[in-house]
Amino acid sequence: MLFVAFTFILSSCKKIDDCTRHFKNDPIPQLSRICFGSCSSQNKAQPILNTIVDKKPDLFIYAGDNMYADTDDMKAMEAEYYKLCKKDEFQRLISNVKTIATWDDHDYGANDSGKHYSKKAESKLKFLNFWGEFNNLERAIHEGIYTSYYWGDSIHRVQVILLDCRTFRDDLVTDANGNYTQNQDPNVTMLGSEQWKWLKTELTVPSKIRIIVSSTQFARSHDGYEAWDNFPHEQEKMIQTIKDAHANGVVFISGDVHLGELSKINPAGLYPIYDLTSSGLTQLEGVDIPNVNRVGDVELDYNFGMIDIDWQDPNNVLLNMKIGLLQGTEKLKYSIPLNDLQF
Ligand SMILES: [Fe+2]
């Protein structure tokens, strides 16, 4: 029986390995165009991935809900990963563009779930295997899937921090109408103590630009759905952690909510914090959800996020934030001088 189970695990892993072994892994001397996206159903065609490849980004980031597993059956999860993997457009993406990922609730395993999802350790193994990350020992060893990457020389260094907003997250609380509401308990956590400790250190590593990838939105105003705003003490802790580390050049990117938008907050004693949200690659609601922190227009069509870094003038580096559409059109187009993201 054990032998049969072992053979099955090996054969299913092999299917995924065959599928994902074409991940592009060439060195990236300098990051100038980053694309990202979230919320992609493995059961739908994904032509937007072709649009992304045609934009020729240096890096693509999956910001979560990269497929919809919603199961505690790991064989079923493997099968859902395999559906995504064998798509021609997915293969074209990963073989042409360096691709990295974090997860959100649906690929973690259960809708809106946190630390009590019972299969989080097993799901992590599926995730690492699928995204070609088994050689990332640091990521494999600790609990959860948070990690970081660096590209570029010291003048052009970009740090990409992938947060894990699921493995350690305490339960959400709801109001009488069933909407999520702010939990004012200072002891509840989004990231958990080990991830916070790691993040504090990460933010002291020298880098010109720091892109923090949070599957759930960091800077949008309260709306009764999932967001950092449901954990106000954790949101404040993030602000304080950036301040304590004296970390310049931080911007957030996020997904999850089936629309595209740019949010901005102005914390006391810190430069403005932006959060560019892109969702979804295949999933839409077509409904605008008011956000008083929004800058520019909301995008309700299929979309992906873009950050074009203009390094041309070393004294005035620009982060050009955009939302890309299926047809290739670029919207939003909000330019942030890196000089504005400094202490
Ligand atoms: Fe989600």
Coordinates of C-alpha atoms and ligand atoms in Angstrom, one line a residue:
M1 CA 0.0 0.0 0.0
L2 CA 2.8 2.3 1.0
F3 CA 4.6 1.5 -2.2
V4 CA 1.5 2.3 -4.3
A5 CA 1.1 5.6 -2.5
F6 CA 4.8 6.4 -3.0
T7 CA 4.6 5.5 -6.7
F8 CA 1.5 7.7 -7.1
I9 CA 3.2 10.7 -5.5
L10 CA 6.3 10.2 -7.7
S11 CA 4.2 9.9 -10.9
S12 CA 2.1 13.0 -10.1
C13 CA 5.2 15.0 -9.2
K14 CA 6.7 13.9 -12.5
K15 CA 3.7 15.1 -14.4
I16 CA 4.2 18.6 -12.9
D17 CA 7.9 18.5 -13.3
D18 CA 7.5 17.7 -17.0
C19 CA 5.2 20.6 -17.2
T20 CA 7.2 23.2 -15.3
R21 CA 10.8 22.3 -16.3
H22 CA 10.8 25.1 -18.9
F23 CA 10.8 27.9 -16.4
K24 CA 13.0 30.7 -17.7
N25 CA 16.0 31.1 -15.3
D26 CA 18.4 33.4 -17.2
P27 CA 20.1 36.1 -15.2
I28 CA 18.4 39.5 -15.2
P29 CA 21.1 42.2 -15.2
Q30 CA 18.6 45.0 -14.6
L31 CA 14.8 45.1 -14.0
S32 CA 13.1 47.7 -16.1
R33 CA 9.6 46.2 -16.7
I34 CA 7.8 44.1 -14.1
C35 CA 4.3 42.7 -14.8
F36 CA 2.1 41.0 -12.3
G37 CA -1.3 39.5 -12.0
S38 CA -3.7 37.4 -9.9
C39 CA -6.9 35.5 -9.9
S40 CA -6.6 33.1 -12.8
S41 CA -8.8 30.1 -13.2
Q42 CA -7.2 27.0 -14.5
N43 CA -10.6 26.1 -16.1
K44 CA -10.6 29.0 -18.4
A45 CA -8.5 30.1 -21.4
Q46 CA -5.9 32.7 -20.5
P47 CA -5.2 34.8 -23.5
I48 CA -4.1 37.7 -21.3
L49 CA -0.9 35.7 -20.6
N50 CA 0.0 36.1 -24.3
T51 CA -0.6 39.9 -24.0
I52 CA 1.8 39.9 -21.0
V53 CA 4.5 38.0 -22.9
D54 CA 4.2 40.4 -25.8
K55 CA 4.9 43.3 -23.4
K56 CA 8.4 41.7 -22.9
P57 CA 8.6 42.1 -19.2
D58 CA 11.9 41.2 -17.3
L59 CA 9.8 39.6 -14.6
F60 CA 6.3 38.3 -14.0
I61 CA 4.9 38.0 -10.5
Y62 CA 1.9 35.8 -9.7
A63 CA 0.3 37.7 -6.7
G64 CA -2.0 34.9 -5.6
D65 CA -5.2 33.0 -6.5
N66 CA -3.0 31.7 -9.3
M67 CA -5.4 28.8 -9.6
Y68 CA -8.5 27.8 -7.8
A69 CA -7.9 24.6 -5.7
D70 CA -10.3 25.1 -2.8
T71 CA -9.7 21.7 -1.4
D72 CA -8.0 19.8 1.4
D73 CA -7.5 16.9 -1.0
M74 CA -3.9 17.1 -2.2
K75 CA -4.5 14.8 -5.2
A76 CA -7.2 17.1 -6.3
M77 CA -4.9 20.2 -5.8
E78 CA -2.2 18.5 -7.9
A79 CA -4.8 17.9 -10.7
E80 CA -5.8 21.6 -10.7
Y81 CA -2.2 22.7 -10.8
Y82 CA -1.7 20.4 -13.8
K83 CA -4.6 22.0 -15.6
L84 CA -2.8 25.4 -15.4
C85 CA 0.5 23.9 -16.2
K86 CA -0.5 22.3 -19.5
K87 CA -2.0 25.4 -21.0
D88 CA -0.1 26.7 -24.0
E89 CA -0.3 30.3 -22.9
F90 CA 1.1 29.4 -19.4
Q91 CA 3.9 27.5 -21.0
R92 CA 4.7 30.4 -23.3
L93 CA 4.7 32.8 -20.3
I94 CA 7.1 30.7 -18.1
S95 CA 9.5 29.9 -20.9
N96 CA 9.8 33.5 -22.0
V97 CA 9.6 35.5 -18.8
K98 CA 11.2 34.9 -15.4
T99 CA 8.1 34.0 -13.2
I100 CA 7.8 34.0 -9.5
A101 CA 4.8 33.5 -7.2
T102 CA 3.1 33.9 -3.8
W103 CA -0.3 32.5 -3.0
D104 CA -3.7 33.7 -1.8
D105 CA -6.6 31.8 -0.3
H106 CA -7.7 29.8 -3.3
D107 CA -4.3 28.3 -4.2
Y108 CA -3.5 28.1 -0.5
G109 CA -6.5 25.8 -0.3
A110 CA -9.7 27.4 1.1
N111 CA -11.7 30.5 0.5
D112 CA -10.7 33.4 2.9
S113 CA -8.7 31.0 5.0
G114 CA -5.8 31.7 7.4
K115 CA -3.7 29.7 9.8
H116 CA -6.4 27.1 10.6
Y117 CA -6.4 25.6 7.1
S118 CA -5.5 22.0 8.0
K119 CA -3.4 21.1 4.9
K120 CA -1.1 24.2 4.8
A121 CA 2.1 22.2 5.1
E122 CA 1.1 19.7 2.3
S123 CA -0.2 22.6 0.2
K124 CA 3.1 24.3 0.6
L125 CA 4.9 21.3 -0.9
K126 CA 2.6 21.4 -3.9
F127 CA 3.2 25.1 -4.3
L128 CA 7.0 24.8 -4.2
N129 CA 7.0 21.9 -6.6
F130 CA 4.7 23.6 -9.1
W131 CA 6.6 27.0 -9.1
G132 CA 10.0 25.3 -9.4
E133 CA 11.1 26.4 -6.0
F134 CA 12.4 23.2 -4.4
N135 CA 15.9 24.4 -4.7
N136 CA 15.1 27.5 -2.8
L137 CA 16.2 25.9 0.5
E138 CA 15.5 29.0 2.7
R139 CA 12.0 29.0 1.4
A140 CA 11.5 25.3 1.8
I141 CA 12.8 25.1 5.3
H142 CA 10.8 27.7 7.2
E143 CA 7.0 27.5 7.7
G144 CA 5.0 29.4 5.1
I145 CA 6.2 30.5 1.6
Y146 CA 7.5 34.1 2.2
T147 CA 10.8 34.8 0.4
S148 CA 12.7 37.6 -1.4
Y149 CA 14.7 38.1 -4.5
Y150 CA 17.2 40.8 -5.7
W151 CA 18.1 41.9 -9.2
G152 CA 20.4 44.6 -10.5
D153 CA 23.8 46.1 -9.5
S154 CA 24.0 48.3 -6.4
I155 CA 22.8 51.4 -8.4
H156 CA 19.8 49.6 -9.9
R157 CA 19.0 47.1 -7.2
V158 CA 15.4 46.0 -7.0
Q159 CA 14.2 43.9 -4.1
V160 CA 11.1 41.8 -4.5
I161 CA 9.6 40.6 -1.2
L162 CA 6.9 38.0 -1.5
L163 CA 4.7 37.9 1.6
D164 CA 2.7 35.0 2.9
C165 CA -0.6 36.5 4.1
R166 CA -2.3 33.1 4.7
T167 CA -0.2 30.6 6.7
F168 CA 0.0 32.6 9.9
R169 CA -3.1 34.8 9.6
D170 CA -5.6 34.8 12.6
D171 CA -9.3 34.5 12.0
L172 CA -11.3 37.3 10.5
V173 CA -14.2 38.8 12.4
T174 CA -17.5 39.7 11.0
D175 CA -20.2 42.2 11.8
A176 CA -23.9 41.5 12.1
N177 CA -24.3 41.5 8.3
G178 CA -21.5 39.0 7.8
N179 CA -19.0 41.6 6.5
Y180 CA -15.4 41.5 7.7
T181 CA -14.7 44.1 10.2
Q182 CA -11.6 45.6 11.9
N183 CA -10.2 43.4 14.6
Q184 CA -8.8 45.8 17.2
D185 CA -7.1 43.1 19.3
P186 CA -3.4 44.0 19.3
N187 CA -2.5 40.3 19.6
V188 CA -4.0 39.1 16.3
T189 CA -1.6 38.7 13.4
M190 CA -1.5 38.7 9.6
L191 CA 2.1 37.7 9.1
G192 CA 3.1 35.9 12.3
S193 CA 6.1 36.5 14.5
E194 CA 8.7 34.6 12.4
Q195 CA 7.7 36.3 9.2
W196 CA 7.8 39.7 10.9
K197 CA 11.2 39.0 12.2
W198 CA 12.4 38.0 8.8
L199 CA 10.8 41.1 7.1
K200 CA 12.5 43.5 9.6
T201 CA 15.9 42.1 8.5
E202 CA 15.0 42.1 4.8
L203 CA 14.1 45.7 4.9
T204 CA 17.6 46.6 6.1
V205 CA 19.3 45.0 3.1
P206 CA 20.5 47.8 0.7
S207 CA 18.2 48.2 -2.3
K208 CA 17.0 51.2 -4.4
I209 CA 13.5 49.9 -4.9
R210 CA 11.6 47.5 -2.7
I211 CA 8.4 45.9 -4.1
I212 CA 6.4 44.2 -1.4
V213 CA 4.0 41.6 -2.9
S214 CA 0.9 41.2 -0.6
S215 CA -1.8 38.9 -2.0
T216 CA -4.4 40.9 -0.1
Q217 CA -4.6 44.7 -0.5
F218 CA -2.5 46.7 1.8
A219 CA -3.6 50.3 1.3
R220 CA -7.3 50.3 0.3
S221 CA -9.9 51.7 2.6
H222 CA -12.2 49.4 4.6
D223 CA -14.9 47.8 2.5
G224 CA -16.0 44.7 4.4
Y225 CA -13.9 42.3 2.3
E226 CA -10.5 40.9 3.0
A227 CA -7.6 43.4 3.3
W228 CA -4.9 44.5 5.7
D229 CA -7.4 47.0 7.0
N230 CA -9.1 44.2 8.9
F231 CA -6.0 44.0 11.1
P232 CA -5.3 47.7 11.8
H233 CA -2.5 46.9 14.3
E234 CA -0.7 44.8 11.8
Q235 CA -1.1 47.5 9.1
E236 CA 0.4 50.0 11.6
K237 CA 3.2 47.5 12.4
M238 CA 4.1 47.4 8.7
I239 CA 4.4 51.1 8.6
Q240 CA 6.5 51.1 11.8
T241 CA 8.7 48.3 10.5
I242 CA 9.4 50.3 7.3
K243 CA 10.2 53.3 9.5
D244 CA 12.4 51.4 11.9
A245 CA 14.4 49.9 9.0
H246 CA 14.6 53.3 7.4
A247 CA 13.7 51.5 4.2
N248 CA 13.5 53.8 1.2
G249 CA 11.7 53.0 -2.1
V250 CA 8.9 50.8 -0.8
V251 CA 5.8 50.2 -3.0
F252 CA 3.2 47.4 -2.5
I253 CA 1.5 45.4 -5.2
S254 CA -1.5 43.2 -4.6
G255 CA -4.4 41.2 -6.1
D256 CA -7.4 39.2 -5.0
V257 CA -10.3 41.6 -5.5
H258 CA -11.2 41.2 -9.2
L259 CA -10.5 44.8 -10.2
G260 CA -7.5 47.0 -10.9
E261 CA -6.6 50.2 -8.9
L262 CA -3.9 52.2 -7.3
S263 CA -4.3 53.1 -3.6
K264 CA -2.2 55.7 -1.7
I265 CA -1.9 56.4 2.0
N266 CA 0.1 59.1 3.8
P267 CA 1.3 57.6 7.1
A268 CA 2.7 60.1 9.6
G269 CA 6.5 60.2 9.6
L270 CA 6.8 58.2 6.4
Y271 CA 6.7 58.9 2.7
P272 CA 3.5 58.0 0.8
I273 CA 2.8 54.3 0.5
Y274 CA 1.3 53.2 -2.8
D275 CA -0.4 49.8 -3.5
L276 CA -1.0 48.9 -7.1
T277 CA -3.7 46.2 -7.3
S278 CA -4.2 44.0 -10.3
S279 CA -7.0 41.3 -10.5
G280 CA -8.0 39.4 -12.4
L281 CA -6.3 37.6 -15.2
T282 CA -9.5 35.6 -15.8
Q283 CA -11.9 36.5 -12.9
L284 CA -14.0 39.7 -12.8
E285 CA -17.0 41.0 -10.9
G286 CA -17.6 44.1 -13.0
V287 CA -18.5 46.0 -9.9
D288 CA -16.7 49.0 -8.5
I289 CA -16.1 48.9 -4.7
P290 CA -15.5 52.4 -3.4
N291 CA -12.0 53.1 -2.1
V292 CA -11.3 56.6 -0.6
N293 CA -7.6 55.9 -0.9
R294 CA -7.8 55.3 -4.7
V295 CA -5.7 57.4 -7.1
G296 CA -7.0 57.6 -10.7
D297 CA -9.5 55.3 -12.3
V298 CA -10.6 51.8 -11.4
E299 CA -10.3 49.1 -14.0
L300 CA -13.1 46.5 -14.1
D301 CA -11.9 44.6 -17.2
Y302 CA -9.4 41.7 -17.3
N303 CA -6.1 43.2 -16.4
F304 CA -2.5 42.8 -15.3
G305 CA -0.3 45.2 -13.4
M306 CA 2.9 46.9 -14.8
I307 CA 5.7 48.8 -13.2
D308 CA 8.0 50.3 -15.7
I309 CA 11.2 51.6 -14.0
D310 CA 12.8 54.5 -15.9
W311 CA 16.4 54.4 -14.8
Q312 CA 17.5 57.0 -17.5
D313 CA 18.2 59.9 -15.2
P314 CA 19.9 58.5 -12.1
N315 CA 18.8 61.6 -10.1
N316 CA 15.2 61.1 -11.1
V317 CA 14.3 57.5 -11.4
L318 CA 10.6 57.0 -12.1
L319 CA 8.2 54.2 -11.3
N320 CA 5.6 54.2 -13.9
M321 CA 2.6 52.4 -12.6
K322 CA 0.1 51.0 -15.2
I323 CA -2.8 48.6 -15.6
G324 CA -2.6 46.5 -18.8
L325 CA -5.6 45.2 -20.5
L326 CA -6.2 42.0 -22.6
Q327 CA -6.0 44.0 -25.8
G328 CA -2.6 45.4 -24.8
T329 CA -3.9 48.9 -23.9
E330 CA -2.1 50.5 -21.0
K331 CA -4.3 52.4 -18.5
L332 CA -3.8 54.4 -15.2
K333 CA -0.3 55.5 -16.1
Y334 CA 0.7 57.1 -12.8
S335 CA 4.3 58.1 -12.5
I336 CA 6.0 58.0 -9.0
P337 CA 9.4 59.7 -8.7
L338 CA 11.6 57.4 -6.6
N339 CA 12.8 60.6 -4.9
D340 CA 9.3 60.8 -3.4
L341 CA 9.7 57.5 -1.7
Q342 CA 12.6 58.5 0.6
F343 CA 13.0 59.4 4.3
Ligands
FE1 FE -8.1 35.7 -2.7

